[in-house]
Coordinates of C-alpha atoms and ligand atoms in Angstrom, one line a residue:
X1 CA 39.0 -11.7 8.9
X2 CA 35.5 -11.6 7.5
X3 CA 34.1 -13.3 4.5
X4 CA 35.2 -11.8 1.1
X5 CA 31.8 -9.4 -0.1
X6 CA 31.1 -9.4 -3.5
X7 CA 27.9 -6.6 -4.1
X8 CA 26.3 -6.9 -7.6
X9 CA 24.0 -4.0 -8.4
X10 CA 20.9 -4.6 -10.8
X11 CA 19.4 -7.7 -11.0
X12 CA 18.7 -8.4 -14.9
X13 CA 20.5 -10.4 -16.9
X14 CA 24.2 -9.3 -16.4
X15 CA 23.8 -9.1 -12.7
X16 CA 21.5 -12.3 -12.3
X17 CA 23.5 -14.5 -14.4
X18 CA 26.6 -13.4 -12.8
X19 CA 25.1 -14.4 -9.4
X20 CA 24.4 -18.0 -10.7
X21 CA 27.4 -18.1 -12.5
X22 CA 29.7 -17.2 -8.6
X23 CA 27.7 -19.8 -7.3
X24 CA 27.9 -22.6 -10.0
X25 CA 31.9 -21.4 -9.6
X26 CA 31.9 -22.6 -5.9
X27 CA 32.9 -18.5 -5.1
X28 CA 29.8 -18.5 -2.6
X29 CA 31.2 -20.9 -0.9
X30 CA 34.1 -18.6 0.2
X31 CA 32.7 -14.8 -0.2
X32 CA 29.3 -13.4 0.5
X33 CA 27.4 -12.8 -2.3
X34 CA 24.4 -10.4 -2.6
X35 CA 22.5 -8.9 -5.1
X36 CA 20.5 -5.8 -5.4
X37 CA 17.7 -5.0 -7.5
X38 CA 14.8 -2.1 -7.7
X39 CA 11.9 -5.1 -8.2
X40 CA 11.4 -8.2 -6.4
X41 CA 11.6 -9.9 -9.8
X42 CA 13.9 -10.7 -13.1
X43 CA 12.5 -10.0 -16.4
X44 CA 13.1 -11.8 -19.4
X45 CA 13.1 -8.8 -21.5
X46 CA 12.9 -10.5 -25.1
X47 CA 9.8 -12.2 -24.5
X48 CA 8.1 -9.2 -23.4
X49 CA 6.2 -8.1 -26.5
X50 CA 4.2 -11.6 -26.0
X51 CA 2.4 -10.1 -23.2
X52 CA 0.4 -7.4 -25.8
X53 CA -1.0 -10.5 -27.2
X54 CA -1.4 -12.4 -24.3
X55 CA 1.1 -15.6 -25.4
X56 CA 3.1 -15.0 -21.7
X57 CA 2.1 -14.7 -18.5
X58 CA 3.5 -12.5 -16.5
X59 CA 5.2 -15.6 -14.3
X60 CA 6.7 -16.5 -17.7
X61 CA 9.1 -14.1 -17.6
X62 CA 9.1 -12.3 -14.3
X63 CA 9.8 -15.2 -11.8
X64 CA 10.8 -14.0 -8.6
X65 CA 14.4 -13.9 -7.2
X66 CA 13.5 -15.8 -4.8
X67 CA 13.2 -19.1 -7.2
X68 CA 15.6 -18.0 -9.8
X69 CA 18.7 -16.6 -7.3
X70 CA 20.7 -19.4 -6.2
X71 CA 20.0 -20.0 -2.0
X72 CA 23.8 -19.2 -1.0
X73 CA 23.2 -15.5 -2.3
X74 CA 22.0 -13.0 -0.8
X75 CA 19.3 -10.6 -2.3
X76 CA 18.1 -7.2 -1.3
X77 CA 15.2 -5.3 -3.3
X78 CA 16.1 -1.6 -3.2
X79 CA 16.8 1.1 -5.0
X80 CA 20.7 1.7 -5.5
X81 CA 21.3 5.6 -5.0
X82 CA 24.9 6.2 -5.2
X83 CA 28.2 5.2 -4.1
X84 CA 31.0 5.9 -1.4
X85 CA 34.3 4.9 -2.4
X86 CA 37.8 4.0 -0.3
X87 CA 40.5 2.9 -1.5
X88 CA 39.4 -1.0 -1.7
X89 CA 36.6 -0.5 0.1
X90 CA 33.3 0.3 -1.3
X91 CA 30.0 1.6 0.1
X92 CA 26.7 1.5 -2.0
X93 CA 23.9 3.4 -0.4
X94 CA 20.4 1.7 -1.1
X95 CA 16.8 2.6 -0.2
X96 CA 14.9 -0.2 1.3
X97 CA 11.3 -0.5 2.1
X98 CA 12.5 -0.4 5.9
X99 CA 14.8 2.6 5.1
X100 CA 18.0 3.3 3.9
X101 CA 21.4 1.4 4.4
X102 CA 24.9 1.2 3.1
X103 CA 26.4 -2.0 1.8
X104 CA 29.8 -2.7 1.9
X105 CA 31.7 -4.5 -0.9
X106 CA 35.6 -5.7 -1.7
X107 CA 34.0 -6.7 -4.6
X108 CA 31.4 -5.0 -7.2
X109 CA 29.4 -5.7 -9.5
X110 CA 27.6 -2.6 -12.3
X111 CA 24.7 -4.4 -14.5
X112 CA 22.4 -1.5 -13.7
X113 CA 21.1 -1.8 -17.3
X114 CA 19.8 1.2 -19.3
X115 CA 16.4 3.4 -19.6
X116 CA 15.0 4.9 -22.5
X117 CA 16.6 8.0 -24.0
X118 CA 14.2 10.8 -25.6
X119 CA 17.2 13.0 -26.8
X120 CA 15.5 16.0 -24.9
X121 CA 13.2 16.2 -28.0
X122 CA 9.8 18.2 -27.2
X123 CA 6.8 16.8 -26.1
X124 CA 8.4 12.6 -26.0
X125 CA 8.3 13.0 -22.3
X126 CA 5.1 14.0 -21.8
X127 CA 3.3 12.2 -24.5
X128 CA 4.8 8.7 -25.3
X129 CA 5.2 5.6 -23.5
X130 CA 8.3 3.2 -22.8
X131 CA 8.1 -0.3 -22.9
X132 CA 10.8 -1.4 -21.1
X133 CA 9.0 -3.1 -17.8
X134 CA 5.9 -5.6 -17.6
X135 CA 4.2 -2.4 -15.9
X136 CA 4.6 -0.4 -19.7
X137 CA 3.5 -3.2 -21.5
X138 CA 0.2 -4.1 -19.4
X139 CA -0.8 -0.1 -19.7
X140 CA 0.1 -0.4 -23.5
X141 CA -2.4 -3.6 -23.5
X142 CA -5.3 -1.6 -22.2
X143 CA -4.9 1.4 -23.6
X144 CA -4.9 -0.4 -26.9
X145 CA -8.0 -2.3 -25.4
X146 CA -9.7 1.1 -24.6
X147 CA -9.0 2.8 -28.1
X148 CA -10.6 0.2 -29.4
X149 CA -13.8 0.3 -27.4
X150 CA -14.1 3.7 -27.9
X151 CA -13.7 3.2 -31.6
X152 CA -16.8 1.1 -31.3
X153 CA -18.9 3.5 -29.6
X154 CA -17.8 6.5 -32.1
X155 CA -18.6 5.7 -35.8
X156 CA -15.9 6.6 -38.0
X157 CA -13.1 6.6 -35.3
X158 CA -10.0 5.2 -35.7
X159 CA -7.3 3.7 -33.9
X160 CA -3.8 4.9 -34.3
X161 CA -0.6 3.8 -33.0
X162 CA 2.6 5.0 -33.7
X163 CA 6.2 3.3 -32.8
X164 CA 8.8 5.2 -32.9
X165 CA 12.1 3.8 -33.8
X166 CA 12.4 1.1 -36.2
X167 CA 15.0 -1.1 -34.5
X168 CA 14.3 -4.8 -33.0
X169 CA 12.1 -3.1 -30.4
X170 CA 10.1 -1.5 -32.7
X171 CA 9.7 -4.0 -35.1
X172 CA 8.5 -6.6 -32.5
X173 CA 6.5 -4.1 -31.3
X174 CA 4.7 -2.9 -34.1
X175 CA 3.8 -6.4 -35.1
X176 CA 2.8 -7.7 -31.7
X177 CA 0.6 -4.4 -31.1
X178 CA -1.0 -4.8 -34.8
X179 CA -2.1 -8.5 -34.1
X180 CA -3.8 -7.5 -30.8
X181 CA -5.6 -4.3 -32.4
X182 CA -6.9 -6.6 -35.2
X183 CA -7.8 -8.8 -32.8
X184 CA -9.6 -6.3 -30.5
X185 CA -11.3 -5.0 -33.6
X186 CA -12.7 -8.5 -34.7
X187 CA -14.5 -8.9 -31.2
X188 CA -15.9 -5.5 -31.5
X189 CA -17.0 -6.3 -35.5
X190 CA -15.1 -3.4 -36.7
X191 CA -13.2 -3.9 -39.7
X192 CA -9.5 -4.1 -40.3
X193 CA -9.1 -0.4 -41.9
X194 CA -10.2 1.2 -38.6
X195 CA -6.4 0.7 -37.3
X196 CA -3.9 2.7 -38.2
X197 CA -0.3 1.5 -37.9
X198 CA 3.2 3.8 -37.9
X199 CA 6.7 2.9 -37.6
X200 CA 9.1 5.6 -37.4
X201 CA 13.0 6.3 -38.1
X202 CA 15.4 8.8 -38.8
X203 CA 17.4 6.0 -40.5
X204 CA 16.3 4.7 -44.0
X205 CA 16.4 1.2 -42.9
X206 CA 14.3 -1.0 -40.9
X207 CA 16.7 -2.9 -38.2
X208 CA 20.1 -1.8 -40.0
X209 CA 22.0 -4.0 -37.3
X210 CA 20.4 -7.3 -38.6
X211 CA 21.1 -9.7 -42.0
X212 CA 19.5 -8.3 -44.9
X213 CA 17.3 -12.4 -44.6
X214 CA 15.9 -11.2 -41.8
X215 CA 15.2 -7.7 -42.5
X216 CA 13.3 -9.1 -45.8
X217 CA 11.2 -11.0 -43.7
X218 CA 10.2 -8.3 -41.3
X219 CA 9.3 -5.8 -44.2
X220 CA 7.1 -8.8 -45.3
X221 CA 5.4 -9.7 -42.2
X222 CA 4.9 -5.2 -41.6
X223 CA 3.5 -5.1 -44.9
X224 CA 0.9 -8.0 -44.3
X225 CA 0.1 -6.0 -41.2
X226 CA -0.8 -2.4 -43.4
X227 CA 2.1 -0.8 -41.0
X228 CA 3.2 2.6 -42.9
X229 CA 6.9 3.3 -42.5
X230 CA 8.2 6.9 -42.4
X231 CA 11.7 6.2 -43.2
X232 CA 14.7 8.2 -43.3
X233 CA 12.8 11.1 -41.6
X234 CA 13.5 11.9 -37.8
X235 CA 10.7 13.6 -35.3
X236 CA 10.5 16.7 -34.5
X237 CA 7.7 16.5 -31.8
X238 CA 5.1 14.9 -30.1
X239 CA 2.2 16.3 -28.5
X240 CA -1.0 14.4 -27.2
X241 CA -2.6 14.8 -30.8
X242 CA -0.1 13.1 -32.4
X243 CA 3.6 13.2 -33.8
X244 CA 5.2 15.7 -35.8
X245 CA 7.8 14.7 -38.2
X246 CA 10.7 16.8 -39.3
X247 CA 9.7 16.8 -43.2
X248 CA 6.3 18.7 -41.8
X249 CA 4.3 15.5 -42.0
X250 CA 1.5 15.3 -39.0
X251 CA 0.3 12.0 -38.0
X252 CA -2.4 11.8 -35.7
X253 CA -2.3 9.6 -32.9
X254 CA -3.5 9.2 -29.6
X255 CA -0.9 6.0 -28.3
X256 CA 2.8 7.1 -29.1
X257 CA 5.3 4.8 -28.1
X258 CA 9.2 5.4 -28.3
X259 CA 11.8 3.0 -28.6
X260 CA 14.3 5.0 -30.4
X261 CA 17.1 5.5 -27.8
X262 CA 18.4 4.2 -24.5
X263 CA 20.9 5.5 -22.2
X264 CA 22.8 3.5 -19.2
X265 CA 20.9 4.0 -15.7
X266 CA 20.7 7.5 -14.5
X267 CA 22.3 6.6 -11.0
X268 CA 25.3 6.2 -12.4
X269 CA 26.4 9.5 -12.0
X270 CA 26.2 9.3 -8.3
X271 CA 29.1 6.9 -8.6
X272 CA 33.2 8.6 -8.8
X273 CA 33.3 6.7 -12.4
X274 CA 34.5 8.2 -15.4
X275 CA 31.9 8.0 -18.2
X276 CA 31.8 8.4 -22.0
X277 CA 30.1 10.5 -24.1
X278 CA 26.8 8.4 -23.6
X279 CA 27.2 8.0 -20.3
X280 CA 28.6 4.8 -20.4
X281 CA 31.5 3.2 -18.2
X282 CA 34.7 2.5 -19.7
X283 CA 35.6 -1.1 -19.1
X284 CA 39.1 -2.6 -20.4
X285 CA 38.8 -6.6 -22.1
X286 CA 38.5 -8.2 -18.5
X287 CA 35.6 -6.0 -17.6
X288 CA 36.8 -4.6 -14.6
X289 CA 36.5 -0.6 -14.0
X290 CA 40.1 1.4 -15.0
X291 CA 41.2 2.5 -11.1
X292 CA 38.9 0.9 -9.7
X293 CA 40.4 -2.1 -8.4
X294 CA 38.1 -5.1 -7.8
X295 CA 35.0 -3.4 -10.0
X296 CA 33.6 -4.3 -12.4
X297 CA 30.9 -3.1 -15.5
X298 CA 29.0 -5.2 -17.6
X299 CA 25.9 -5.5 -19.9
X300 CA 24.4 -2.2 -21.6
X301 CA 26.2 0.4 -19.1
X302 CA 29.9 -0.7 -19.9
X303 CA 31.5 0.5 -23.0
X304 CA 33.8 -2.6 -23.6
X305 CA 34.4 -3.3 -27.2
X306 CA 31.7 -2.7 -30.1
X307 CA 29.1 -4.9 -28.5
X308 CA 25.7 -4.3 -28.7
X309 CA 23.4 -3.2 -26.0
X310 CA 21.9 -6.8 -25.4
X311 CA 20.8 -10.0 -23.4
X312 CA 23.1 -12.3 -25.0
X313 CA 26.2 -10.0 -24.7
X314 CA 25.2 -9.2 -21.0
X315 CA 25.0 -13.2 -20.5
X316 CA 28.3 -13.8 -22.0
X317 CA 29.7 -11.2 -20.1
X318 CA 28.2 -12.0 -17.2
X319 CA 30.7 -15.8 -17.3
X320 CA 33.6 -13.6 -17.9
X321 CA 33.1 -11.4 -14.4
X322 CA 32.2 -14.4 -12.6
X323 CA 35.5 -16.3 -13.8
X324 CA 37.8 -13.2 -13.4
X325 CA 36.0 -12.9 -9.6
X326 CA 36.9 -16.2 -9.1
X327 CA 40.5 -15.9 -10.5
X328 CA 41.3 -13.0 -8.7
X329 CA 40.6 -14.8 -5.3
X330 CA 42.6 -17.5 -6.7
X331 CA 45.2 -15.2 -7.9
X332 CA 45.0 -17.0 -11.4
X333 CA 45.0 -15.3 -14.6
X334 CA 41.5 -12.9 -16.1
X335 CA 39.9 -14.1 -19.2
X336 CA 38.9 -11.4 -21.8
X337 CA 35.7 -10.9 -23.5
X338 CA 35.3 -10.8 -26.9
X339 CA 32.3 -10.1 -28.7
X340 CA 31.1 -13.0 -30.8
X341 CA 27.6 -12.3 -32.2
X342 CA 25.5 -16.1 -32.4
X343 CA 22.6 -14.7 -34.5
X344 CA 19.3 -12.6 -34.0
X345 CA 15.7 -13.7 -33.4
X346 CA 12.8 -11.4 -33.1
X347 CA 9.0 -12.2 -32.9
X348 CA 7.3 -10.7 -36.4
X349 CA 3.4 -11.4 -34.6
X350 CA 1.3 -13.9 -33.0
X351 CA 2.9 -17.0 -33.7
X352 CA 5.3 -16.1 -36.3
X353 CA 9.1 -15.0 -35.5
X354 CA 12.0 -14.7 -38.0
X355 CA 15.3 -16.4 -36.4
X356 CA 19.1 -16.2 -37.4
X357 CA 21.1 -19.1 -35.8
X358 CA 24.7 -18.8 -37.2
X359 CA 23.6 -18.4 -40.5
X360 CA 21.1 -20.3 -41.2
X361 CA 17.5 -18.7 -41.1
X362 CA 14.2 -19.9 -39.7
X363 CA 10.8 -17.8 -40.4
X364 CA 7.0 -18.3 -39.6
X365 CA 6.3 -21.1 -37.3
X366 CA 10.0 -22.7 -37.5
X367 CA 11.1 -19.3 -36.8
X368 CA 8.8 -18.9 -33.6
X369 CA 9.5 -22.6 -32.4
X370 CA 13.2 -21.9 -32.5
X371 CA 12.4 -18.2 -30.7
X372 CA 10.7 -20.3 -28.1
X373 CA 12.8 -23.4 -27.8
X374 CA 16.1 -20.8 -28.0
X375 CA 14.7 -18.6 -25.0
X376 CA 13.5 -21.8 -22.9
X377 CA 17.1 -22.9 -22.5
X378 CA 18.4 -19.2 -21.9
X379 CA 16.3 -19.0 -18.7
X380 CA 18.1 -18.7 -15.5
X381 CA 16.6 -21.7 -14.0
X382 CA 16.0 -25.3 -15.4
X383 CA 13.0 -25.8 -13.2
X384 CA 11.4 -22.7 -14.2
X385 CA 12.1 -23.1 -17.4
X386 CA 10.7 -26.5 -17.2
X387 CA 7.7 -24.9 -15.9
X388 CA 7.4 -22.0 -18.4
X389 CA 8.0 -24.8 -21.0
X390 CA 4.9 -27.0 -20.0
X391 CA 2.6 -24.0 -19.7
X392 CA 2.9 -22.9 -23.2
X393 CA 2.6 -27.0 -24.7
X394 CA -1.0 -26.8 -23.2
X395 CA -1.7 -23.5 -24.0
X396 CA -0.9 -24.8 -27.7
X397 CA -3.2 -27.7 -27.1
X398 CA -5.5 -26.2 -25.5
X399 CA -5.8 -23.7 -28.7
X400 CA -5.4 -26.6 -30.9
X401 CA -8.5 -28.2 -29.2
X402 CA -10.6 -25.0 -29.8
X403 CA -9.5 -24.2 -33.5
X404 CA -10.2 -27.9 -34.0
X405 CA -13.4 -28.5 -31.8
X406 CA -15.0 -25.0 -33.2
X407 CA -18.1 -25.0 -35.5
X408 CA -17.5 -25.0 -39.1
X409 CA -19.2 -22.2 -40.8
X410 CA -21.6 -22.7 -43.0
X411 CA -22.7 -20.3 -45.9
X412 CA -25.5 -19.5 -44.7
X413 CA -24.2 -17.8 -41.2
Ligands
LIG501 C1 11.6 -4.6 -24.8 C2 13.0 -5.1 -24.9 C3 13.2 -6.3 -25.7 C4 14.5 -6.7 -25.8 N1 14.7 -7.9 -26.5 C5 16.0 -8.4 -26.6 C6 16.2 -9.6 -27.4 O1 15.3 -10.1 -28.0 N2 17.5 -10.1 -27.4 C7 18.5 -9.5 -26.8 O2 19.6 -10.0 -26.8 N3 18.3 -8.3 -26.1 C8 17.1 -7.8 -26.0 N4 16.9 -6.6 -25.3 C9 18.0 -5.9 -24.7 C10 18.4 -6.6 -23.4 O3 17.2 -6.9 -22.6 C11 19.4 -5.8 -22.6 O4 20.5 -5.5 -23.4 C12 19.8 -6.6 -21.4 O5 18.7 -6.7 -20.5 C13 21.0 -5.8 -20.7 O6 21.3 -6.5 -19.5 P1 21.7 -5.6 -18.2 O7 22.0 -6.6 -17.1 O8 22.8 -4.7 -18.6 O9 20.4 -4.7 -17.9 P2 19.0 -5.2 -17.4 O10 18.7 -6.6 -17.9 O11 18.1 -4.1 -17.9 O12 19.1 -5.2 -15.8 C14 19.3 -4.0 -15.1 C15 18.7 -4.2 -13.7 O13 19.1 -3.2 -12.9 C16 18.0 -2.7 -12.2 N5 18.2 -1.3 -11.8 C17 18.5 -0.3 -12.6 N6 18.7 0.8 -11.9 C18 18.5 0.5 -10.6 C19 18.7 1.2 -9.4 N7 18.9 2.5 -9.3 N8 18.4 0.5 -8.2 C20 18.2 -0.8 -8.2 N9 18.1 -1.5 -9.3 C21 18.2 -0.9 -10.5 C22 16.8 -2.9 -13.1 O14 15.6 -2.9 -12.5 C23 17.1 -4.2 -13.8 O15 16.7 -5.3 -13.0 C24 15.6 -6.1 -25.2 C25 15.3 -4.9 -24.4 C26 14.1 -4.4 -24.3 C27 13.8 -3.2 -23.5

C-alpha cells in the first residue's frame, strides 16, 4: 500500500501553517504531504499596508515557499480548478505552468482563503482597486505617486483618495495611504491641503468589531490625518469620476479603493460541497467537512463557529486540523476548535500602531513595537523571521543616523 496523501489547497496562513504544523507532528514522516498554491510565495497579509509607505520589503512578507515550507512537503504552484470526488478518494484538478494534472488525496485540506466582494454594486468593478495581494498594493503605491506628480504639474489640482469600508482594512489603509501622500506632497513642495482623504461605511461606526480603546485611538490618529468620514451612509456607485453615495453626496476622486466585503474563493463552487448563504463551507467543531470523510475547511472559507475572517483564527485552526490529521491516522480522539479572541492590533500610520493584548492597550510607538515584535514571532519561520527582524533594526538605525546626522535648520533657510 502507498503512502497516506494528505493535499492542502491554498497556501496562506491556514494552509501553510497546517503544513508546518503535520510536519512538526512527525505526520510527514508517514503520509505525503503537498501543498498547492496560485503564487510561488506566502504573504503575510497584516503587514501589507507597510509596503504604501515603504517600511517592508517585499521579502518581508512574501518569502518563498521554498524557505518557509518545511523540506518533507511537497509544494506545487498552480491554480486549483475544481474537484472530483469518490467515495474516499479525492481528485483535485490544478493548472500548472507545464499543464494541467489531477492530484489525488485520502486526505484534504480547504484554506483557499477569500477575495473581495463588491455586492454586485455598479461601477466597483470597473473603477476601484483591491488590496488584497503585494501586486494591488505596489499599483496603489504608484498611482498615489503619479496623482501626486500630476498635482505638481497642474496648479490647483488635488489629490483624492477614497477607502471604502471602514473596517481594520480600511482604517490601516487610510492612514498608511495618508502618510505616503503627505509625504509625496512634501518632496513635490505642495502643501498638506492638496490631499483629500475619504473613508467610507454604511455602518455608523468605525471598526465596530474592535474595543471602544482602540477605536478612540483610530478616530484620533484619522483626525490628525484630515481623513473625512461618511458614516452611516452606504454607496450607491462608483464611476471613474468618483463615488456616489446613497444620501446623493458626490465625492470626486480619481483612486477608489474597496475593502468593504470579502467572499470565500470563487473555485469553491467547482467542488460537490454544500455552501451557506455566503458561500461559505459548513464545518462541524473538529473542522472536518459534514460527508466528507477525511476533509477538511479552515480559515476564512469555513463557516465553523462565530469566528472572524482572520490570520490568527486561520493559525489556530490550522493546529487543530493538523492534530485531528494526525489522530485520525492514530485512530485517537479529534480536538475541537473554539474560538478564543487574544486581542487586535492595527497599524494607525508610519510608525504608530494601536495594539490590544488581552486587555491591556498599547498606542503610538509602544503600540507599533508590539505590532512588530507580535508579527516577528507569528512568522512561519524562525530564520526568516530572524532575518526580517534584523532588517528592520538597521533600517531604524539607519533612519536614526539620518534624523540625527541631518542639518539643523537655521532661521534664515
Ligand atoms: C490587507 C489585509 C490585511 C489583513 N490584516 C489582518 C490582520 O492584521 N490580522 C488578522 O488576523 N487578519 C488580517 N487579515 C485577514 C487574514 O489575512 C485572513 O483572514 C487570513 O489570511 C485567512 O487565511 P486563509 O488561509 O483562509 O486564506 P489566505 O491567507 O488568504 O490564503 C489563501 C491562499 O489560497 C490561495 N488560493 C486561493 N484560490 C486559489 C486557487 N484557485 N488556486 C490556487 N491557490 C489559490 C491564495 O493565493 C492564498 O495563498 C487581513 C487581510 C487583508 C486582505
Amino acid at each position: 500500500m502507498g503512502k497516506h496523501r494528505v493535499l492542502i489547497l491554498g497556501g496562506g496562513f491556514g494552509g501553510l501553517y497546517t503544513a508546518r504544523a503535520l510536519s512538526a507532528l512527525g505526520v510527514t514522516q508517514t503520509a505525503e504531504v503537498t501543498l498547492v498554491s496560485r503564487t510561488p510565495t506566502f504573504l503575510f497579509l497584516p503587514l501589507l499596508y507597510e509596503i504604501l509607505t515603504d517600511e517592508v520589503a517585499d521579502w518581508h512578507i512574501a518569502p518563498p515557499f521554498e524557505e518557509v515550507l518545511p523540506r518533507n512537503c511537497r509544494f506545487v504552484c498552480g491554480e486549483v480548478l475544481g474537484g472530483e470526488f469518490q467515495p474516499r478518494r479525492y481528485g483535485v484538478r490544478v493548472r500548472c505552468a507545464d499543464g494541467e494534472q489531477t492530484l489525488e488525496a485520502d486526505t484534504l485540506v480547504l484554506a483557499l482563503g477569500s477575495v473581495a466582494d463588491d455586492f454586485g454594486l455598479p461601477g466597483v468593478k470597473a473603477h476601484t482597486r483591491p488590496f488584497r495581494s503585494l501586486a494591488d498594493a505596489h499599483a496603489l503605491k504608484r498611482s498615489l505617486v503619479e496623482a501626486v506628480q500630476h498635482a505638481a504639474a497642474v496648479p490647483r489640482e488635488t489629490v483624492s483618495l477614497v477607502v471604502i469600508g471602514a473596517g481594520p482594512s480600511g482604517v490601516e489603509l487610510a492612514a498608511v495611504a495618508a502618510d505616503r501622500l503627505q509625504s509625496e506632497l512634501r518632496q513635490a513642495g505642495l502643501p498638506p491641503t492638496r490631499a483629500h482623504l475619504h473613508l467610507v461605511d454604511r455602518l455608523p461606526e468605525i471598526l465596530p468589531q474592535y474595543a471602544s480603546a482602540l477605536r478612540h485611538l483610530a478616530h484620533r490618529e484619522l483626525a490628525r490625518r484630515h481623513i473625512k468620514l461618511h458614516l452611516g451612509v452606504g454607496v450607491a456607485s462608483c464611476s471613474s469620476a468618483g463615488v456616489e453615495l446613497e444620501d446623493g453626496t458626490h465625492i470626486a476622486a480619481r483612486t477608489i479603493v474597496w475593502t468593504a466585503g470579502s467572499r470565500p474563493a470563487p473555485v469553491l463552487a467547482e467542488f460537490p460541497f454544500v455552501r451557506d448563504r455566503r458561500g461559505r463551507i459548513p464545518v462541524s467543531r473538529t473542522l472536518e467537512v459534514p460527508g466528507f470523510p477525511g476533509v477538511y475547511a479552515l480559515g476564512d472559507i469555513a463557516a465553523s463557529v462565530a469566528a472572524p475572517a482572520t490570520a490568527q483564527v486561520a493559525v489556530r485552526q490550522a493546529l487543530v486540523v493538523a492534530h485531528n490529521i494526525a489522530a485520525a491516522q492514530q485512530g485517537a480522539a479529534l480536538r475541537e476548535y473554539h474560538y478564543e479572541p487574544l486581542g487586535e492590533m492595527m497599524t494607525l500610520g508610519r510608525g504608530c500602531a494601536a495594539a490590544n493584548i488581552l486587555g491591556v492597550v498599547f498606542n503610538g510607538v509602544a503600540g507599533y513595537l508590539t505590532r512588530r515584535l507580535v508579527y516577528l514571532l507569528a512568522m512561519p519561520e524562525p530564520w526568516h523571521a530572524a532575518r526580517v527582524g534584523l532588517s528592520w533594526l538597521g533600517q531604524s538605525l539607519e533612519e536614526t543616523w539620518q534624523a540625527w546626522s541631518a542639518p539643523v535648520p537655521t532661521s534664515a533657510s
